[in-house]
């Protein structure tokens, strides 16, 4: 059995959990708290970052970028056989658009929203050496960023069937992974963004999303909308 | 002619300048100061990030991830013809190792070193609305991070011919791009890391590096080692 080392609200881990479920690869989940800097974890991934996929062959794949591209490459033969290649697919320019949006979420959105929000509202409580109460100014800035990003998702979802084009791709999975972590904390103003909401409802109702919706952080209940397919 | 919208010390822009020169694609460089949020630039790349490559066909590729993978895909046929494929190459697991290290530099190193250092020492002076003097505590933390990262580069360069394996890849270009921006400011303790220094000297002496070494920031002279091939 393959092993995915991950943390339950980590958006990059979540994007890979969705992707692996979409392509039908079963993994055993192992939880890691990367801020503990465990030597055994650093031996697995010297970057100290999640997720890490250990294949049953012994091959270790570090990070959402290496993992998603590994399976995109492994499954690229599907297209030649007339089946849709999941994750990253189509002509080079279509792939470029999918990757632009993966980068948007795993790069920009992470930096401007997810990383900061999880630090303020989740990790801050969990780090025993440096407990951190949420900072009101930081939360205000993060919430302004969320409104800007959700408006962009809404714009994409209004104009396209999936975020990067006609077919679902890893861009949808990366976007939904980040939004799901933010949604756990009830921080997404869905009502004002109906196209984004309809797209997310489609993502959320996929079997690949089920294990994410069952996740719970001890001591921090999810917002009522979180696991509700009819939110 | 293709156009690369970039900023001269931006490490992601630099990685693509090196990559395009390595694969023999000429571009016209256009400088953009992304913190000015120019509407024409945001129309080109709504993320407001560099670099952006506008091909002479009109296709716009946003970000180092989309651009590097576009050319990796375009040139992957080289391997079938028995020529080395530049940028990302080899078996899936070799590609995964190259991508792990690209992610290390464009992700972790950028967050822990380059982005912060450029903000403290360069961008802070250039942003007219919010001038920022370098913060001594921040610089101390960045310098500690540089020592940690350069030791890792040294470890890789000691054990391998190129950072990700036997052949040069985009991992070397991304790493050298970040180190070159930090080196402009004289912040790399080369003397203590001879394997890293020898690897960087090889990168620096490649024709693809020449235009980077000629770059100058108005008002901020490079460190004496910066353009010296025999540093």
Short mmCIF file of C-alpha atoms in Angstrom, two decimals:
data_model
loop_
_atom_site.label_atom_id
_atom_site.label_comp_id
_atom_site.label_asym_id
_atom_site.label_seq_id
_atom_site.Cartn_x
_atom_site.Cartn_y
_atom_site.Cartn_z
CA UNK A 1 0.00 0.00 0.00
CA UNK A 2 1.22 3.52 -0.77
CA UNK A 3 1.47 5.97 2.15
CA UNK A 4 0.57 9.66 2.04
CA UNK A 5 2.14 11.71 4.82
CA UNK A 6 -0.12 14.72 5.26
CA UNK A 7 -1.94 16.98 7.69
CA UNK A 8 -5.71 16.99 7.58
CA UNK A 9 -6.26 20.69 6.91
CA UNK A 10 -3.12 21.24 4.82
CA UNK A 11 -4.39 22.40 1.42
CA UNK A 12 -1.53 20.87 -0.57
CA UNK A 13 -2.11 17.53 1.14
CA UNK A 14 -5.81 17.85 0.36
CA UNK A 15 -5.20 18.55 -3.33
CA UNK A 16 -3.21 15.31 -3.58
CA UNK A 17 -5.81 13.33 -1.61
CA UNK A 18 -8.44 14.49 -4.13
CA UNK A 19 -6.16 13.80 -7.10
CA UNK A 20 -5.25 10.28 -5.98
CA UNK A 21 -8.89 9.46 -5.32
CA UNK A 22 -9.83 10.83 -8.76
CA UNK A 23 -7.30 8.57 -10.48
CA UNK A 24 -8.26 5.59 -8.33
CA UNK A 25 -5.07 5.19 -6.30
CA UNK A 26 -5.60 4.08 -2.72
CA UNK A 27 -3.25 5.33 -0.04
CA UNK A 28 -2.90 4.96 3.68
CA UNK A 29 -2.97 8.40 5.32
CA UNK A 30 -0.34 9.15 7.96
CA UNK A 31 -0.67 12.41 9.85
CA UNK A 32 2.35 14.66 10.34
CA UNK A 33 2.55 17.96 12.17
CA UNK A 34 5.33 19.59 10.14
CA UNK A 35 5.97 22.31 12.74
CA UNK A 36 7.30 19.63 15.10
CA UNK A 37 10.31 19.13 12.77
CA UNK A 38 10.53 15.43 13.62
CA UNK A 39 13.88 14.00 12.48
CA UNK A 40 12.14 10.97 10.92
CA UNK A 41 9.97 13.31 8.83
CA UNK A 42 12.93 15.47 7.79
CA UNK A 43 14.73 12.30 6.71
CA UNK A 44 11.73 11.59 4.45
CA UNK A 45 11.50 15.15 3.09
CA UNK A 46 14.39 17.47 4.03
CA UNK A 47 12.19 20.44 3.05
CA UNK A 48 9.95 19.57 6.02
CA UNK A 49 6.89 20.15 3.85
CA UNK A 50 3.70 18.25 3.09
CA UNK A 51 2.49 16.13 1.42
CA UNK A 52 4.92 13.26 0.90
CA UNK A 53 3.87 10.15 -1.02
CA UNK A 54 5.80 6.95 -0.35
CA UNK A 55 5.00 4.43 -3.07
CA UNK A 56 5.00 0.73 -2.28
CA UNK A 57 8.05 0.46 -4.53
CA UNK A 58 9.94 2.61 -2.01
CA UNK A 59 9.97 5.70 -4.25
CA UNK A 60 9.38 8.88 -2.22
CA UNK A 61 7.68 11.84 -3.92
CA UNK A 62 7.97 15.15 -2.05
CA UNK A 63 5.48 17.97 -2.48
CA UNK A 64 2.27 18.55 -4.41
CA UNK A 65 4.18 19.71 -7.51
CA UNK A 66 6.31 16.55 -7.87
CA UNK A 67 3.39 14.26 -6.97
CA UNK A 68 0.81 15.84 -9.29
CA UNK A 69 3.21 15.96 -12.25
CA UNK A 70 4.34 12.38 -11.58
CA UNK A 71 0.79 11.08 -11.97
CA UNK A 72 0.06 13.48 -14.83
CA UNK A 73 3.06 11.94 -16.62
CA UNK A 74 2.17 8.37 -15.63
CA UNK A 75 -1.38 8.76 -16.91
CA UNK A 76 -0.64 10.80 -20.00
CA UNK A 77 -0.93 7.63 -22.06
CA UNK A 78 -4.69 7.74 -21.42
CA UNK A 79 -5.13 10.45 -24.01
CA UNK A 80 -3.50 8.40 -26.73
CA UNK A 81 -5.98 5.65 -25.89
CA UNK A 82 -8.89 8.07 -26.25
CA UNK A 83 -9.62 8.23 -22.54
CA UNK A 84 -9.46 11.56 -20.71
CA UNK A 85 -6.14 12.00 -18.89
CA UNK A 86 -6.96 13.21 -15.43
CA UNK A 87 -5.01 15.96 -13.61
CA UNK A 88 -3.21 17.78 -16.46
CA UNK A 89 -4.32 17.23 -20.03
CA UNK A 90 -4.92 18.52 -23.52
CA UNK A 91 -2.74 20.63 -25.76
CA UNK A 92 0.33 22.39 -24.39
CA UNK A 93 -1.54 25.69 -24.10
CA UNK A 94 -4.40 24.01 -22.23
CA UNK A 95 -1.89 22.46 -19.86
CA UNK A 96 -0.31 25.89 -19.38
CA UNK A 97 -3.69 27.29 -18.33
CA UNK A 98 -4.24 24.41 -15.89
CA UNK A 99 -0.77 24.98 -14.42
CA UNK A 100 -1.29 28.76 -14.20
CA UNK A 101 -4.27 28.11 -11.95
CA UNK A 102 -2.56 25.38 -9.91
CA UNK A 103 0.15 27.98 -9.29
CA UNK A 104 -2.50 30.57 -8.42
CA UNK A 105 -3.84 28.40 -5.62
CA UNK A 106 -0.74 26.57 -4.36
CA UNK A 107 1.27 29.80 -4.72
CA UNK A 108 -0.64 33.07 -4.49
CA UNK A 109 -3.79 31.93 -2.66
CA UNK A 110 -1.70 29.94 -0.20
CA UNK A 111 0.50 32.94 0.56
CA UNK A 112 -2.33 35.47 0.74
CA UNK A 113 -4.99 33.34 2.41
CA UNK A 114 -4.62 29.69 3.45
CA UNK A 115 -1.19 29.72 5.08
CA UNK A 116 -1.97 32.88 7.04
CA UNK A 117 -5.49 31.84 8.01
CA UNK A 118 -4.42 28.40 9.22
CA UNK A 119 -1.63 30.03 11.22
CA UNK A 120 -3.98 32.55 12.83
CA UNK A 121 -6.85 30.19 13.52
CA UNK A 122 -5.43 26.65 13.78
CA UNK A 123 -1.67 26.20 13.96
CA UNK A 124 -1.26 29.10 16.39
CA UNK A 125 -3.11 27.08 19.01
CA UNK A 126 -1.27 23.86 18.29
CA UNK A 127 2.32 25.04 18.56
CA UNK A 128 3.09 24.48 22.24
CA UNK A 129 6.23 26.63 22.41
CA UNK A 130 4.69 29.70 20.87
CA UNK A 131 0.94 29.84 21.40
CA UNK A 132 -0.56 32.56 19.27
CA UNK A 133 -3.96 34.22 19.61
CA UNK A 134 -5.59 35.32 16.33
CA UNK A 135 -4.57 38.84 15.38
CA UNK A 136 -7.52 41.04 14.39
CA UNK A 137 -5.57 43.10 11.83
CA UNK A 138 -4.17 39.98 10.18
CA UNK A 139 -7.64 38.39 9.99
CA UNK A 140 -9.04 41.56 8.42
CA UNK A 141 -6.37 41.49 5.73
CA UNK A 142 -6.90 37.77 5.08
CA UNK A 143 -10.67 38.28 4.75
CA UNK A 144 -10.15 41.06 2.22
CA UNK A 145 -7.89 38.68 0.26
CA UNK A 146 -10.55 35.94 0.41
CA UNK A 147 -13.14 38.28 -1.15
CA UNK A 148 -10.74 39.15 -3.97
CA UNK A 149 -9.88 35.51 -4.68
CA UNK A 150 -13.43 34.17 -4.46
CA UNK A 151 -14.50 36.85 -6.94
CA UNK A 152 -11.84 35.53 -9.33
CA UNK A 153 -13.04 31.93 -8.86
CA UNK A 154 -16.56 33.20 -9.53
CA UNK A 155 -15.40 34.90 -12.72
CA UNK A 156 -13.72 31.68 -13.95
CA UNK A 157 -16.66 29.47 -12.96
CA UNK A 158 -19.09 31.85 -14.67
CA UNK A 159 -17.20 31.69 -17.98
CA UNK A 160 -16.08 28.07 -18.06
CA UNK A 161 -17.40 24.65 -17.21
CA UNK A 162 -14.40 23.92 -14.99
CA UNK A 163 -11.89 26.48 -13.73
CA UNK A 164 -9.28 25.92 -16.46
CA UNK A 165 -11.60 24.91 -19.31
CA UNK A 166 -14.06 22.29 -20.49
CA UNK A 167 -12.66 19.40 -18.47
CA UNK A 168 -11.92 19.06 -14.79
CA UNK A 169 -8.19 19.24 -14.06
CA UNK A 170 -5.78 19.41 -11.15
CA UNK A 171 -6.48 23.17 -11.15
CA UNK A 172 -10.00 22.43 -9.84
CA UNK A 173 -8.56 20.05 -7.26
CA UNK A 174 -5.96 22.55 -6.01
CA UNK A 175 -8.55 25.34 -5.87
CA UNK A 176 -11.12 23.18 -4.08
CA UNK A 177 -8.47 21.94 -1.64
CA UNK A 178 -7.64 25.49 -0.55
CA UNK A 179 -11.26 26.61 -0.45
CA UNK A 180 -12.20 23.53 1.61
CA UNK A 181 -9.65 24.40 4.30
CA UNK A 182 -10.94 27.99 4.42
CA UNK A 183 -14.54 26.73 4.35
CA UNK A 184 -13.88 24.49 7.37
CA UNK A 185 -13.41 27.75 9.26
CA UNK A 186 -16.57 29.26 7.74
CA UNK A 187 -14.64 32.08 6.09
CA UNK A 188 -16.06 31.94 2.54
CA UNK A 189 -18.87 34.33 1.59
CA UNK A 190 -20.57 31.83 -0.76
CA UNK A 191 -23.87 33.67 -1.05
CA UNK A 192 -22.41 36.57 -2.99
CA UNK A 193 -20.70 34.29 -5.53
CA UNK A 194 -23.21 31.93 -7.07
CA UNK A 195 -21.06 30.61 -9.94
CA UNK A 196 -18.19 29.81 -7.56
CA UNK A 197 -20.67 28.16 -5.21
CA UNK A 198 -22.18 26.00 -7.96
CA UNK A 199 -18.71 24.90 -9.09
CA UNK A 200 -17.66 24.10 -5.51
CA UNK A 201 -20.90 22.18 -4.93
CA UNK A 202 -20.00 19.97 -7.91
CA UNK A 203 -16.48 19.39 -6.55
CA UNK A 204 -17.81 18.71 -3.07
CA UNK A 205 -20.25 16.06 -4.23
CA UNK A 206 -17.58 13.98 -5.95
CA UNK A 207 -16.57 10.73 -4.21
CA UNK A 208 -12.96 12.00 -4.16
CA UNK A 209 -14.05 14.72 -1.71
CA UNK A 210 -15.73 12.46 0.82
CA UNK A 211 -12.78 11.78 3.10
CA UNK A 212 -12.03 15.51 3.30
CA UNK A 213 -15.55 16.32 4.41
CA UNK A 214 -15.25 13.71 7.17
CA UNK A 215 -12.10 15.35 8.61
CA UNK A 216 -12.37 17.02 12.01
CA UNK A 217 -9.78 19.05 13.89
CA UNK A 218 -9.93 18.16 17.61
CA UNK A 219 -11.34 21.12 19.51
CA UNK A 220 -12.26 23.10 16.39
CA UNK A 221 -15.64 22.19 14.92
CA UNK A 222 -16.17 22.90 11.23
CA UNK A 223 -18.60 25.59 10.12
CA UNK A 224 -22.11 24.18 9.55
CA UNK A 225 -21.77 24.59 5.75
CA UNK A 226 -18.53 22.58 5.64
CA UNK A 227 -19.80 19.05 5.10
CA UNK A 228 -23.24 20.07 3.82
CA UNK A 229 -23.59 19.13 0.14
CA UNK A 230 -26.62 21.38 -0.10
CA UNK A 231 -25.04 24.49 1.46
CA UNK B 1 9.81 37.97 -31.36
CA UNK B 2 8.63 36.60 -28.04
CA UNK B 3 8.42 38.98 -25.08
CA UNK B 4 9.35 38.15 -21.48
CA UNK B 5 7.84 40.48 -18.92
CA UNK B 6 10.15 40.34 -15.92
CA UNK B 7 12.00 42.26 -13.24
CA UNK B 8 15.78 42.12 -13.31
CA UNK B 9 16.36 40.75 -9.80
CA UNK B 10 13.18 38.62 -9.64
CA UNK B 11 14.42 35.03 -9.17
CA UNK B 12 11.54 33.39 -11.02
CA UNK B 13 12.10 35.72 -13.97
CA UNK B 14 15.80 34.87 -13.86
CA UNK B 15 15.15 31.12 -13.87
CA UNK B 16 13.13 31.51 -17.08
CA UNK B 17 15.73 33.80 -18.67
CA UNK B 18 18.35 31.09 -18.05
CA UNK B 19 16.02 28.32 -19.27
CA UNK B 20 15.09 30.11 -22.50
CA UNK B 21 18.74 30.88 -23.22
CA UNK B 22 19.65 27.24 -22.54
CA UNK B 23 17.07 26.01 -25.05
CA UNK B 24 18.03 28.68 -27.57
CA UNK B 25 14.86 30.77 -27.54
CA UNK B 26 15.42 34.49 -27.94
CA UNK B 27 13.12 36.91 -26.18
CA UNK B 28 12.80 40.63 -25.81
CA UNK B 29 12.93 41.58 -22.13
CA UNK B 30 10.34 44.04 -20.85
CA UNK B 31 10.72 45.27 -17.30
CA UNK B 32 7.73 45.35 -14.97
CA UNK B 33 7.57 46.50 -11.36
CA UNK B 34 4.80 44.23 -10.11
CA UNK B 35 4.20 46.27 -6.93
CA UNK B 36 2.88 49.11 -9.10
CA UNK B 37 -0.15 46.96 -10.03
CA UNK B 38 -0.40 48.50 -13.48
CA UNK B 39 -3.78 47.69 -15.06
CA UNK B 40 -2.09 46.71 -18.36
CA UNK B 41 0.08 44.21 -16.49
CA UNK B 42 -2.87 42.80 -14.54
CA UNK B 43 -4.70 42.36 -17.84
CA UNK B 44 -1.76 40.23 -19.00
CA UNK B 45 -1.51 38.22 -15.77
CA UNK B 46 -4.36 38.71 -13.28
CA UNK B 47 -2.14 37.17 -10.57
CA UNK B 48 0.11 40.23 -10.88
CA UNK B 49 3.17 37.97 -10.77
CA UNK B 50 6.32 37.56 -12.83
CA UNK B 51 7.49 36.30 -15.23
CA UNK B 52 5.02 36.38 -18.13
CA UNK B 53 6.02 35.08 -21.55
CA UNK B 54 4.07 36.37 -24.55
CA UNK B 55 4.83 34.17 -27.55
CA UNK B 56 4.81 35.66 -31.03
CA UNK B 57 1.71 33.54 -31.70
CA UNK B 58 -0.11 35.62 -29.06
CA UNK B 59 -0.15 32.82 -26.47
CA UNK B 60 0.49 34.20 -22.97
CA UNK B 61 2.19 31.94 -20.41
CA UNK B 62 1.97 33.13 -16.81
CA UNK B 63 4.47 32.18 -14.15
CA UNK B 64 7.67 30.12 -13.99
CA UNK B 65 5.73 26.88 -13.42
CA UNK B 66 3.57 27.15 -16.57
CA UNK B 67 6.48 28.45 -18.68
CA UNK B 68 9.04 25.84 -17.61
CA UNK B 69 6.62 22.94 -18.03
CA UNK B 70 5.46 24.30 -21.40
CA UNK B 71 8.99 24.14 -22.79
CA UNK B 72 9.72 20.86 -20.99
CA UNK B 73 6.69 19.42 -22.82
CA UNK B 74 7.54 21.07 -26.14
CA UNK B 75 11.10 19.73 -26.05
CA UNK B 76 10.35 16.29 -24.62
CA UNK B 77 10.61 14.87 -28.14
CA UNK B 78 14.37 15.46 -27.96
CA UNK B 79 14.78 12.37 -25.80
CA UNK B 80 13.10 10.14 -28.34
CA UNK B 81 15.58 11.48 -30.90
CA UNK B 82 18.51 10.63 -28.64
CA UNK B 83 19.28 14.25 -27.73
CA UNK B 84 19.16 15.37 -24.11
CA UNK B 85 15.88 17.09 -23.28
CA UNK B 86 16.73 20.25 -21.46
CA UNK B 87 14.82 21.53 -18.39
CA UNK B 88 13.01 18.39 -17.13
CA UNK B 89 14.07 14.99 -18.36
CA UNK B 90 14.65 11.30 -17.77
CA UNK B 91 12.45 8.72 -16.10
CA UNK B 92 9.40 9.75 -14.08
CA UNK B 93 11.32 9.39 -10.81
CA UNK B 94 14.19 11.52 -12.13
CA UNK B 95 11.70 14.18 -13.18
CA UNK B 96 10.15 13.99 -9.70
CA UNK B 97 13.55 14.72 -8.16
CA UNK B 98 14.10 17.67 -10.52
CA UNK B 99 10.66 19.03 -9.64
CA UNK B 100 11.21 18.51 -5.89
CA UNK B 101 14.22 20.81 -6.14
CA UNK B 102 12.50 23.36 -8.38
CA UNK B 103 9.82 23.49 -5.69
CA UNK B 104 12.51 23.82 -3.01
CA UNK B 105 13.86 26.99 -4.63
CA UNK B 106 10.75 28.59 -6.14
CA UNK B 107 8.77 27.63 -3.02
CA UNK B 108 10.72 27.21 0.22
CA UNK B 109 13.87 29.20 -0.58
CA UNK B 110 11.79 32.02 -2.05
CA UNK B 111 9.63 32.22 1.07
CA UNK B 112 12.49 31.88 3.56
CA UNK B 113 15.15 33.90 1.75
CA UNK B 114 14.76 35.62 -1.61
CA UNK B 115 11.35 37.24 -1.24
CA UNK B 116 12.17 38.55 2.22
CA UNK B 117 15.69 39.68 1.37
CA UNK B 118 14.60 41.53 -1.78
CA UNK B 119 11.86 43.20 0.24
CA UNK B 120 14.24 44.29 2.99
CA UNK B 121 17.10 45.40 0.78
CA UNK B 122 15.64 46.35 -2.63
CA UNK B 123 11.88 46.63 -2.98
CA UNK B 124 11.51 48.45 0.32
CA UNK B 125 13.38 51.41 -1.17
CA UNK B 126 11.50 51.34 -4.44
CA UNK B 127 7.93 51.39 -3.20
CA UNK B 128 7.18 55.11 -3.02
CA UNK B 129 4.05 54.90 -0.85
CA UNK B 130 5.61 52.76 1.85
CA UNK B 131 9.37 53.23 2.05
CA UNK B 132 10.88 50.61 4.28
CA UNK B 133 14.30 50.60 5.93
CA UNK B 134 15.92 47.17 6.37
CA UNK B 135 14.91 45.54 9.65
CA UNK B 136 17.88 44.14 11.59
CA UNK B 137 15.93 41.24 13.12
CA UNK B 138 14.48 40.24 9.76
CA UNK B 139 17.93 40.34 8.14
CA UNK B 140 19.35 38.17 10.91
CA UNK B 141 16.64 35.55 10.36
CA UNK B 142 17.14 35.64 6.59
CA UNK B 143 20.91 35.20 6.97
CA UNK B 144 20.38 32.17 9.22
CA UNK B 145 18.09 30.72 6.54
CA UNK B 146 20.71 31.39 3.85
CA UNK B 147 23.30 29.39 5.82
CA UNK B 148 20.89 26.48 6.15
CA UNK B 149 19.99 26.48 2.45
CA UNK B 150 23.53 26.92 1.14
CA UNK B 151 24.59 23.95 3.28
CA UNK B 152 21.89 21.90 1.55
CA UNK B 153 23.06 23.04 -1.90
CA UNK B 154 26.58 22.10 -0.83
CA UNK B 155 25.41 18.65 0.24
CA UNK B 156 23.68 18.09 -3.13
CA UNK B 157 26.61 19.46 -5.14
CA UNK B 158 29.03 17.31 -3.17
CA UNK B 159 27.11 14.11 -3.94
CA UNK B 160 25.94 14.73 -7.49
CA UNK B 161 27.24 16.19 -10.70
CA UNK B 162 24.25 18.55 -10.95
CA UNK B 163 21.79 19.31 -8.16
CA UNK B 164 19.16 16.77 -9.22
CA UNK B 165 21.43 14.14 -10.77
CA UNK B 166 23.85 13.46 -13.60
CA UNK B 167 22.44 16.01 -16.03
CA UNK B 168 21.74 19.69 -15.66
CA UNK B 169 18.02 20.42 -15.29
CA UNK B 170 15.65 23.27 -14.54
CA UNK B 171 16.40 22.54 -10.86
CA UNK B 172 19.91 23.93 -11.36
CA UNK B 173 18.48 26.94 -13.19
CA UNK B 174 15.91 27.70 -10.47
CA UNK B 175 18.54 27.28 -7.74
CA UNK B 176 21.11 29.43 -9.55
CA UNK B 177 18.47 32.08 -10.26
CA UNK B 178 17.68 32.48 -6.55
CA UNK B 179 21.31 32.33 -5.48
CA UNK B 180 22.25 34.93 -8.10
CA UNK B 181 19.74 37.43 -6.72
CA UNK B 182 21.05 36.84 -3.19
CA UNK B 183 24.65 36.99 -4.47
CA UNK B 184 24.00 40.39 -6.08
CA UNK B 185 23.59 41.62 -2.52
CA UNK B 186 26.76 39.79 -1.36
CA UNK B 187 24.83 37.65 1.11
CA UNK B 188 26.20 34.19 0.27
CA UNK B 189 29.04 32.77 2.41
CA UNK B 190 30.68 30.93 -0.51
CA UNK B 191 34.00 30.27 1.18
CA UNK B 192 32.54 27.84 3.67
CA UNK B 193 30.78 25.79 0.96
CA UNK B 194 33.25 24.70 -1.67
CA UNK B 195 31.04 22.16 -3.50
CA UNK B 196 28.20 24.68 -3.79
CA UNK B 197 30.69 27.29 -4.99
CA UNK B 198 32.15 24.98 -7.64
CA UNK B 199 28.66 24.10 -8.90
CA UNK B 200 27.63 27.79 -8.98
CA UNK B 201 30.87 28.71 -10.80
CA UNK B 202 29.91 26.21 -13.52
CA UNK B 203 26.41 27.70 -13.81
CA UNK B 204 27.77 31.24 -13.81
CA UNK B 205 30.17 30.58 -16.66
CA UNK B 206 27.46 29.31 -19.01
CA UNK B 207 26.46 31.65 -21.85
CA UNK B 208 22.84 31.50 -20.55
CA UNK B 209 23.99 33.37 -17.41
CA UNK B 210 25.68 36.27 -19.17
CA UNK B 211 22.74 38.67 -19.36
CA UNK B 212 22.01 38.14 -15.64
CA UNK B 213 25.57 39.05 -14.69
CA UNK B 214 25.27 42.26 -16.70
CA UNK B 215 22.15 43.40 -14.79
CA UNK B 216 22.48 46.40 -12.49
CA UNK B 217 19.92 47.88 -10.12
CA UNK B 218 20.11 51.68 -10.29
CA UNK B 219 21.55 52.97 -7.02
CA UNK B 220 22.47 49.52 -5.71
CA UNK B 221 25.83 48.23 -6.90
CA UNK B 222 26.32 44.48 -6.93
CA UNK B 223 28.76 42.84 -4.53
CA UNK B 224 32.27 42.52 -6.06
CA UNK B 225 31.87 38.72 -6.38
CA UNK B 226 28.61 39.01 -8.33
CA UNK B 227 29.84 39.15 -11.92
CA UNK B 228 33.29 37.67 -11.21
CA UNK B 229 33.57 34.25 -12.84
CA UNK B 230 36.63 33.55 -10.69
CA UNK B 231 35.08 34.51 -7.34
#
